[in-house]
Short mmCIF file of C-alpha atoms and ligand atoms in Angstrom, two decimals:
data_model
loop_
_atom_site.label_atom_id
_atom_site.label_comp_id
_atom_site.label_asym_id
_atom_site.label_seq_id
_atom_site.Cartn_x
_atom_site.Cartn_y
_atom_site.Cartn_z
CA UNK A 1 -2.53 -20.67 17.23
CA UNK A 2 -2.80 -17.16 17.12
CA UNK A 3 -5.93 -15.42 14.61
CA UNK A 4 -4.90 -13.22 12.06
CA UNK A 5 -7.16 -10.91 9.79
CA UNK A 6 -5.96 -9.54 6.71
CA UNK A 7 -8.75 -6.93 5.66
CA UNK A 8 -7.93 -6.50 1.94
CA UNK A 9 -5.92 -9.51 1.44
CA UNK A 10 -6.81 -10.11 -2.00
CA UNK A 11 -4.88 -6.60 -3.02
CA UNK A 12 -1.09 -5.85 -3.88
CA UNK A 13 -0.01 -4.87 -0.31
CA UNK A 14 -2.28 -7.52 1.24
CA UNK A 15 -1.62 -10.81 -0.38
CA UNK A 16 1.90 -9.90 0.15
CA UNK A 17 1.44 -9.75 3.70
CA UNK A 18 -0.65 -13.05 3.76
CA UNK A 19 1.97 -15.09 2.19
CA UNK A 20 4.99 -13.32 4.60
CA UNK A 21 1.99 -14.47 7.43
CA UNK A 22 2.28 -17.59 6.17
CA UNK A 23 5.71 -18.27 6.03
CA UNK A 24 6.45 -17.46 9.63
CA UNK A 25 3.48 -20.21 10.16
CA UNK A 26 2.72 -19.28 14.22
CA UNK A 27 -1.16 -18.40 13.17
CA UNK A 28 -4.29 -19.28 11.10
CA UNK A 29 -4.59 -16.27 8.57
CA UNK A 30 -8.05 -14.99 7.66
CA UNK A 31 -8.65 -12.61 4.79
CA UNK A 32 -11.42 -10.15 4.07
CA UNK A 33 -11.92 -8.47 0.96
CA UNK A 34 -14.84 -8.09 -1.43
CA UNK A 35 -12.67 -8.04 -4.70
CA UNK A 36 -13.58 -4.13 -5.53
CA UNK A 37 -10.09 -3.72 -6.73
CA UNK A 38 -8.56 -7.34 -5.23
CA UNK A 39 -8.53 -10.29 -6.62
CA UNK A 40 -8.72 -14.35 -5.89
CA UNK A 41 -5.66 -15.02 -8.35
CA UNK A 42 -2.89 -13.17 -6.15
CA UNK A 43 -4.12 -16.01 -3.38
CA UNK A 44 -3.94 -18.54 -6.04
CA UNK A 45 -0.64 -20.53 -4.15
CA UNK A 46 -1.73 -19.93 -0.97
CA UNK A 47 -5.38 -20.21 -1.13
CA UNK A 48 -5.42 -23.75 0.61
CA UNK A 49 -3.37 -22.46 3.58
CA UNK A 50 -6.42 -19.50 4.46
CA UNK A 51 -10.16 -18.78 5.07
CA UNK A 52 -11.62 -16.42 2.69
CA UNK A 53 -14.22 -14.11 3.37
CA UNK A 54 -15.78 -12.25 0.97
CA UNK A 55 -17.31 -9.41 2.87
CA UNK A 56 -17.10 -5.73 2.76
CA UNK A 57 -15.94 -3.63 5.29
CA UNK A 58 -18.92 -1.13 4.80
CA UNK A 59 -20.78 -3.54 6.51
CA UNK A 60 -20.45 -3.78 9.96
CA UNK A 61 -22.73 -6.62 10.56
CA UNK A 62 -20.96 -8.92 8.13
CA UNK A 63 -17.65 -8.04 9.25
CA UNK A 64 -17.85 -7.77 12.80
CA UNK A 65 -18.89 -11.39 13.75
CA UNK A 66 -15.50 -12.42 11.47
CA UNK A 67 -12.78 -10.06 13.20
CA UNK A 68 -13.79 -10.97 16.37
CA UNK A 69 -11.45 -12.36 18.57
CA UNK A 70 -8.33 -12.01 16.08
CA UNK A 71 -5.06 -11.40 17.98
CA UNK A 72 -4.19 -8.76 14.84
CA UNK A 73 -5.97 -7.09 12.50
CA UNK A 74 -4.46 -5.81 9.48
CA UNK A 75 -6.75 -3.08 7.96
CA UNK A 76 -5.72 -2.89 4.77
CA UNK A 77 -8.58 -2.60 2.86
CA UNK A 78 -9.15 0.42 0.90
CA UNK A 79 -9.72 1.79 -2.13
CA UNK A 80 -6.49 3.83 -3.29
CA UNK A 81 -5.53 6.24 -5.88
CA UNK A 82 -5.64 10.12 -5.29
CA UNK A 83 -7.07 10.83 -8.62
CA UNK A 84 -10.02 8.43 -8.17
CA UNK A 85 -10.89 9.83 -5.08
CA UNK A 86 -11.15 13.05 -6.69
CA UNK A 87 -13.15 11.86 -9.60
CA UNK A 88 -15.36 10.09 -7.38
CA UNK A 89 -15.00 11.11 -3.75
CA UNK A 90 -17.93 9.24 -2.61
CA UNK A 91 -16.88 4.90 -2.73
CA UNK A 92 -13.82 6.33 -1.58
CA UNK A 93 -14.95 7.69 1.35
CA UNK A 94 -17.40 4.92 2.49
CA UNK A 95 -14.55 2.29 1.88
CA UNK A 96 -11.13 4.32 3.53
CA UNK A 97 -13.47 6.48 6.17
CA UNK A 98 -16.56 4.60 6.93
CA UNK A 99 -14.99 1.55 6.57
CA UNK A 100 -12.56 2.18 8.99
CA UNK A 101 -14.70 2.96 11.08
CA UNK A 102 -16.50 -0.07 11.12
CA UNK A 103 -13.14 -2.17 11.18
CA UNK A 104 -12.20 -0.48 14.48
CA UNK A 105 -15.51 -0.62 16.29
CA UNK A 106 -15.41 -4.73 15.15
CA UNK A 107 -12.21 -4.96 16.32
CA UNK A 108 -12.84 -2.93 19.75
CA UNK A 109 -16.44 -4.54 20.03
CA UNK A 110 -15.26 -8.11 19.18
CA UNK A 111 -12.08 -8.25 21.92
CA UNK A 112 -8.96 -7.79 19.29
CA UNK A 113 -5.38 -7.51 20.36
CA UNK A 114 -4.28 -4.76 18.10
CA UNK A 115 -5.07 -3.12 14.51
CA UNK A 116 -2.31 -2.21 12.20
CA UNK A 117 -3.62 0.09 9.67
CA UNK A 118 -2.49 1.35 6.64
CA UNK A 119 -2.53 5.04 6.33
CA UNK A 120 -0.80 7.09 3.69
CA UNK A 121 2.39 9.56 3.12
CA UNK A 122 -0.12 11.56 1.00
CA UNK A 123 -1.63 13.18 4.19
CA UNK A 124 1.33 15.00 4.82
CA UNK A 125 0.65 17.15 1.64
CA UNK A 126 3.48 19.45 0.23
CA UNK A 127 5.57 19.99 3.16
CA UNK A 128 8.59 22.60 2.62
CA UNK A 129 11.11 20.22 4.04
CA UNK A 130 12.32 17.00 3.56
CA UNK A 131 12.70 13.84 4.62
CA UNK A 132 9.25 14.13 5.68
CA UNK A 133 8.39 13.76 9.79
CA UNK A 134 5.69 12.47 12.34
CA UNK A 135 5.50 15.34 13.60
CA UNK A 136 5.09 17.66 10.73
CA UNK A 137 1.53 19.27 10.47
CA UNK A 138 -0.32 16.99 7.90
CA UNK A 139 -2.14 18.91 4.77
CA UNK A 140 -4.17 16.61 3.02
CA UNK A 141 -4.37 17.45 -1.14
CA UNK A 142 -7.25 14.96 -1.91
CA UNK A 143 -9.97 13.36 -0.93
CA UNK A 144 -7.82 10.25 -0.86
CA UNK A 145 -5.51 12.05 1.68
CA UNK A 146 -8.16 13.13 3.85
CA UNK A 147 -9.64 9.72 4.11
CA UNK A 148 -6.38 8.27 5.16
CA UNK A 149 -5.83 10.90 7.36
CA UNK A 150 -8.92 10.38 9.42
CA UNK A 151 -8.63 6.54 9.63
CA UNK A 152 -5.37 7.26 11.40
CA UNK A 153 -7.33 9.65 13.98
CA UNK A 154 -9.67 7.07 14.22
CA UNK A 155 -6.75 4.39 15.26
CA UNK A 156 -5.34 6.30 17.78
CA UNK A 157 -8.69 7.77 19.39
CA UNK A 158 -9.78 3.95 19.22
CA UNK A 159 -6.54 3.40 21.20
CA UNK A 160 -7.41 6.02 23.76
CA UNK A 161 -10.87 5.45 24.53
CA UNK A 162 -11.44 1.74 24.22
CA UNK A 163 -8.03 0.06 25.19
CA UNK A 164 -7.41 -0.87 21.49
CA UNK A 165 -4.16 -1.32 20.82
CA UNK A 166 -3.39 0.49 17.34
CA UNK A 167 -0.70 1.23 15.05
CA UNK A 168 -0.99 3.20 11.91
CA UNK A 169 1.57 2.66 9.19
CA UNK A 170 2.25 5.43 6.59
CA UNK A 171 3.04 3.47 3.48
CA UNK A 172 4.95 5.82 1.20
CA UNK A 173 4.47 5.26 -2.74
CA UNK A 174 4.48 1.09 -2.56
CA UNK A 175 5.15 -1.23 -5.47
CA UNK A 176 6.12 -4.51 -6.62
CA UNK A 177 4.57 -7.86 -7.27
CA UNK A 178 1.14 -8.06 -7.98
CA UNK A 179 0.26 -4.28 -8.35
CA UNK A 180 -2.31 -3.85 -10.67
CA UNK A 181 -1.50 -2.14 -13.95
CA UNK A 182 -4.78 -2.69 -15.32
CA UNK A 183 -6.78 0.77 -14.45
CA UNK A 184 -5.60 4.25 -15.32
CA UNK A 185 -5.79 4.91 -11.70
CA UNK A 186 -2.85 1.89 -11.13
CA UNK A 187 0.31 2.85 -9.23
CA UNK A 188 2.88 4.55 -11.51
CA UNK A 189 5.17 1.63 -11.37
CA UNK A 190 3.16 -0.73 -12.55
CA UNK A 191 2.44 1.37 -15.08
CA UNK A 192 5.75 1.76 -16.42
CA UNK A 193 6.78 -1.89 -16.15
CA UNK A 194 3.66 -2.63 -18.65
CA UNK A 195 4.98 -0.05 -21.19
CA UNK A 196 8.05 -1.22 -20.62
CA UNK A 197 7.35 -5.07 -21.31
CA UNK A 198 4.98 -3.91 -24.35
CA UNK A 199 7.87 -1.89 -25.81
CA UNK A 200 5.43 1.31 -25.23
CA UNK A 201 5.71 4.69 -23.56
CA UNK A 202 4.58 5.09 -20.92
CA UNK A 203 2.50 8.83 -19.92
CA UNK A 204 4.89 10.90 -17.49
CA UNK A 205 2.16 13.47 -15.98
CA UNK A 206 3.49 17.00 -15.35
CA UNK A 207 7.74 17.48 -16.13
CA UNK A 208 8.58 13.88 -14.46
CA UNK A 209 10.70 15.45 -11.84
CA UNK A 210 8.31 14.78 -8.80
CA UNK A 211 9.80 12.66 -6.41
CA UNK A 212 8.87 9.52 -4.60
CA UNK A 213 10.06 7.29 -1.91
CA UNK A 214 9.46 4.32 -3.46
CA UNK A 215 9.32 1.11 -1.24
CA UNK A 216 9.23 -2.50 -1.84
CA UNK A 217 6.61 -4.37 -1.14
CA UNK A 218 8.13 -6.70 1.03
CA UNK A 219 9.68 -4.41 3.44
CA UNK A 220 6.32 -3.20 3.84
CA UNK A 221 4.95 -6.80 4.45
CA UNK A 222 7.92 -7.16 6.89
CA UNK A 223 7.67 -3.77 8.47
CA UNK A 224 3.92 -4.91 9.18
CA UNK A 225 4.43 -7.68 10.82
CA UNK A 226 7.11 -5.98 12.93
CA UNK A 227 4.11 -3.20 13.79
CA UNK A 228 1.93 -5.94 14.87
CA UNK A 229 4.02 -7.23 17.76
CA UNK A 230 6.06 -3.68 18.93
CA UNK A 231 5.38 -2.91 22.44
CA UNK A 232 4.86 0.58 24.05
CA UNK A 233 3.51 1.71 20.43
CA UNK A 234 -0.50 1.50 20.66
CA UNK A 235 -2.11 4.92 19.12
CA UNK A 236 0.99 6.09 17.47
CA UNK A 237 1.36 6.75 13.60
CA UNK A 238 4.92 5.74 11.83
CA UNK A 239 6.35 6.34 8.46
CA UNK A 240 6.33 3.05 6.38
CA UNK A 241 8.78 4.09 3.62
CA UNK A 242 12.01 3.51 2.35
CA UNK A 243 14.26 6.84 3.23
CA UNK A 244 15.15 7.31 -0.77
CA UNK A 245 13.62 9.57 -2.82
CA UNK A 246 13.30 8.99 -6.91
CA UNK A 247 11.91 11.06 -9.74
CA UNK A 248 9.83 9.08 -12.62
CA UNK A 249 12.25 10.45 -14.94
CA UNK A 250 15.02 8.45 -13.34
CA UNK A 251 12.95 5.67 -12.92
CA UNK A 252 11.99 5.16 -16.72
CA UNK A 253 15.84 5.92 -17.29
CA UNK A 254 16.71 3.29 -14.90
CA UNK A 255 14.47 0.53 -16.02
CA UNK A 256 15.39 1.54 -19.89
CA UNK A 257 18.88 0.24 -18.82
CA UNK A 258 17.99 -2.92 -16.84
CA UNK A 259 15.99 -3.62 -20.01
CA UNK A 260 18.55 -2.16 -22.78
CA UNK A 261 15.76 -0.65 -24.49
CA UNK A 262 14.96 3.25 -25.39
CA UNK A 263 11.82 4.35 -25.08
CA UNK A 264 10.97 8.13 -24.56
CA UNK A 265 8.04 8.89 -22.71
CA UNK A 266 5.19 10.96 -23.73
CA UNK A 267 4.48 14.05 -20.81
CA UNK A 268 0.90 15.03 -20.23
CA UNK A 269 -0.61 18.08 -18.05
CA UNK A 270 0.67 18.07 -13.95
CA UNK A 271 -2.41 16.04 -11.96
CA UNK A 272 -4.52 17.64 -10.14
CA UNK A 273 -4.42 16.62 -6.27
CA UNK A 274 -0.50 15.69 -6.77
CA UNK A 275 2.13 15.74 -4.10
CA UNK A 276 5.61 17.15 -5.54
CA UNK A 277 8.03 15.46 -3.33
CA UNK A 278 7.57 12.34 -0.90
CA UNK A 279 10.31 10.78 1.26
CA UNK A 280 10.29 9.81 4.56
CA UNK A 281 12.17 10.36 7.56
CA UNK A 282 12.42 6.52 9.11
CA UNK A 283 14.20 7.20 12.23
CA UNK A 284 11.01 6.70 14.61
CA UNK A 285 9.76 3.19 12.56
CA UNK A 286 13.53 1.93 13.16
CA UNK A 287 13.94 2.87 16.44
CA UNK A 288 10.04 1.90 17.86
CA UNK A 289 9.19 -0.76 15.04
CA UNK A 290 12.66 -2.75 14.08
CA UNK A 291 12.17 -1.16 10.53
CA UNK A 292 14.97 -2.32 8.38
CA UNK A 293 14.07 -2.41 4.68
CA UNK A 294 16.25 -4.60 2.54
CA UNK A 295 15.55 -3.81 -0.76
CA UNK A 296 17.36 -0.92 -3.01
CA UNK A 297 15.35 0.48 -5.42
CA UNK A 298 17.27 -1.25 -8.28
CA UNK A 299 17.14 -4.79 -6.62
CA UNK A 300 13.19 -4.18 -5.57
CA UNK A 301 12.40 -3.08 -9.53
CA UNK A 302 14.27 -6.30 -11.42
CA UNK A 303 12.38 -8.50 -8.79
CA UNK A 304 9.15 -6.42 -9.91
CA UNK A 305 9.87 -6.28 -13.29
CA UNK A 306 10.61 -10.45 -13.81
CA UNK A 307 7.53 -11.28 -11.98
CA UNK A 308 5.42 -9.60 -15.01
CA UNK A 309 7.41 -10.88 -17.58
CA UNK A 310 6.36 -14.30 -16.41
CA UNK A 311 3.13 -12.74 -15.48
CA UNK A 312 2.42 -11.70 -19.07
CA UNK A 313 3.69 -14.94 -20.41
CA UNK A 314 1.42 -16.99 -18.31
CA UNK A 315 -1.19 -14.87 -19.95
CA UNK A 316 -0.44 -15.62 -23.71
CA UNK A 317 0.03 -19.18 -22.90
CA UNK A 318 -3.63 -19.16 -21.08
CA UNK A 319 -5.14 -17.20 -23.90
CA UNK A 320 -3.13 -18.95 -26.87
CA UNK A 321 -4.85 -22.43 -25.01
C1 UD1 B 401 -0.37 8.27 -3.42
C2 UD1 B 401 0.37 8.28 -2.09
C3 UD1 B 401 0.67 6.86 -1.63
C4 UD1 B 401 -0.58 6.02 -1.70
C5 UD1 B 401 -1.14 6.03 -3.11
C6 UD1 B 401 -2.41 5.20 -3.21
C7 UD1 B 401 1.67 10.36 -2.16
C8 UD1 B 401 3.00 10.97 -2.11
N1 UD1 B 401 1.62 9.04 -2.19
O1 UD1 B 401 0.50 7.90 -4.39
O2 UD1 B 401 1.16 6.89 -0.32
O3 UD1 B 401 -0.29 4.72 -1.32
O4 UD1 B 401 -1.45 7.37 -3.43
O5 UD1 B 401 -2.85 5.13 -4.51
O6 UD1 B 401 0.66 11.02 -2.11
N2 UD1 B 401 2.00 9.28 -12.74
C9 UD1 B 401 2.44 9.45 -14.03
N3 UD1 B 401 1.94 8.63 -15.00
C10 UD1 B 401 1.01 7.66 -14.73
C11 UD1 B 401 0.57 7.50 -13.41
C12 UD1 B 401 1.09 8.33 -12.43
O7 UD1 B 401 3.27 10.30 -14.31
O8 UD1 B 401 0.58 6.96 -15.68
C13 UD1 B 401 2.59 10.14 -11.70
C14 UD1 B 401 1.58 10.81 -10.80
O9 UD1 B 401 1.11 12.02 -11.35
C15 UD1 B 401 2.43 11.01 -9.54
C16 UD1 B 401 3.37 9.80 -9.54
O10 UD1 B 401 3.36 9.30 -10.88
O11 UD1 B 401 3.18 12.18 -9.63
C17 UD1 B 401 2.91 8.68 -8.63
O12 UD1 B 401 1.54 8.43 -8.86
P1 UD1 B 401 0.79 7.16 -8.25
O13 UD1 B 401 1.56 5.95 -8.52
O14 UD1 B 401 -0.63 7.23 -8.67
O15 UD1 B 401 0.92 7.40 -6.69
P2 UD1 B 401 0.73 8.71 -5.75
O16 UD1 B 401 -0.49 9.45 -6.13
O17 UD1 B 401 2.02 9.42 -5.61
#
């Protein structure tokens, strides 16, 4: 039985990964995650099936004794959101940097087989072309970025000086299940499928023509997975995204028609720290990793959008008992 760690397990991205973990059933899945922006209720299911450790990666002498001797580590702990990393750089950086850090050395230190780590399409700034490429320069816009940024360096130098095997995933703009729409710092997507639900509009920031390769959970959770087994790919960084690119403006339009409703949206000020255009070039995490997504952006939002309807109606019938 192999020893799995999901760091962040109790987030979107994670629990997604625990339960596709699960399902191929060849290991005993572990999960790590102090519940700063996770939570015990996306493990609700599968909670029976996994250890749970609630410990935070910012401390190395709590986490270290519990990654060591997993055959994979999934870092995925973090705290995300550009703009909250700009309003308040410092968490940020002791959870995505620091943290990191401490993951690694654990991992190194306690005899791992490999860390797959989830690093971010926002450190490749505003590049002038597109699809976006490995090899392209990063420029980091935010703290956020930055952070990201470094915990890849960290991977691969952790690759290159202590015989960890690493791979760093770039996840590109991620939603589906689970994604919290609860904060104003929540992923646009979720966003919109609460204002859509609620019959509300939702606040496009800037004209609503910045672009976004938006990728289904799922193929991330699978693309993972995939990462975590590869051979010949330890200290090497890969886009995790979908290849499609898709303004917000289409988006709302789109899920206006799955719904049959019209609702316009209300347009605030640009954000600061934004990127204008994400997509990502996927030939190098198809040809090294196996990457082959299966969702289209229409099939990934109804799937998104039905689990919170029955999300929100599990919520009136819990609050109306
Ligand atoms: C960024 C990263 C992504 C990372 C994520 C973590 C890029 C290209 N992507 O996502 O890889 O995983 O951070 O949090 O940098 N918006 C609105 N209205 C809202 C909320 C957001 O219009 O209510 C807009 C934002 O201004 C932005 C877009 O929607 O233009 C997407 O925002 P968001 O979902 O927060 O993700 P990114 O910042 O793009």
């Amino acid at each position: 039985m192999k020893k799995y760690i999901v760091t962040g397990g109790a987030g979107f991205i994670g629990s997604a990964l625990v339960r596709a973990l699960l399902a191929r059933g060849d290991g005993r899945v572990e999960v790590v995650d102090n519940l700063l922006t996770g939570h015990r209720r996306n493990l609700a299911e599968v909670e029976s099936r996994i250890a749970f450790h609630d410990v935070d990666i910012r401390d190395f002498g709590a986490v270290a004794p519990v990654i060591a001797g997993a055959d994979v580590v999934f870092h995925l702990a973090a705290i995300p959101s550009v703009p909250r990393s700009i309003a308040d750089p410092v968490p940020s950086h002791e959870v995505n940097t620091d943290g990191t850090f401490n993951v690694l050395r654990a991992a190194a230190e306690g005899r791992c087989g490999r860390v797959v780590y989830a690093a971010s399409s926002s450190a490749y700034g505003n590049t002038e072309v597109l699809p976006k490429v490995e090899t392209m320069r990063p420029l980091p816009l935010s703290p956020y970025a930055a952070q990201k940024l470094m915990g890849e360096y960290y991977a691969s130098a952790f690759s290159h000086c202590y015989g960890l095997q690493t791979v760093s995933l770039r996840f590109f703009n991620v939603y589906g299940p689970r994604q919290d729409p609860s904060s104003a710092y929540s992923g646009v997507l979720s966003l919109f499928m609460k204002h859509l639900i609620a019959r509300t509009a939702p606040t496009i920031f800037g004209d609503g023509e910045q672009t976004r390769d938006f990728t289904f959970v799922e193929d991330v959770a699978e693309l993972v997975i995939k990462a975590s087994q590869a051979s010949g790919v330890s200290g090497n960084m890969y886009n995790a995204g979908n290849g499609g690119r898709y303004s917000l403006n289409q988006l709302w339009t789109l899920l206006q028609e799955i719904e049959g409703v019209r609702i316009s949206p209300a347009y605030g000020p640009p954000r600061a720290g934004d990127v204008r255009d994400s997509q990502a070039d996927t030939t190098a995490a198809v040809r090294d990793l196996g990457h082959a997504p299966r969702f289209t952006i229409e099939q990934g939002l109804r799937r998104t959008l039905d689990w919170y309807k029955k999300d929100v109606a599990a919520e009136a019938t819990l609050t109306a008992s």
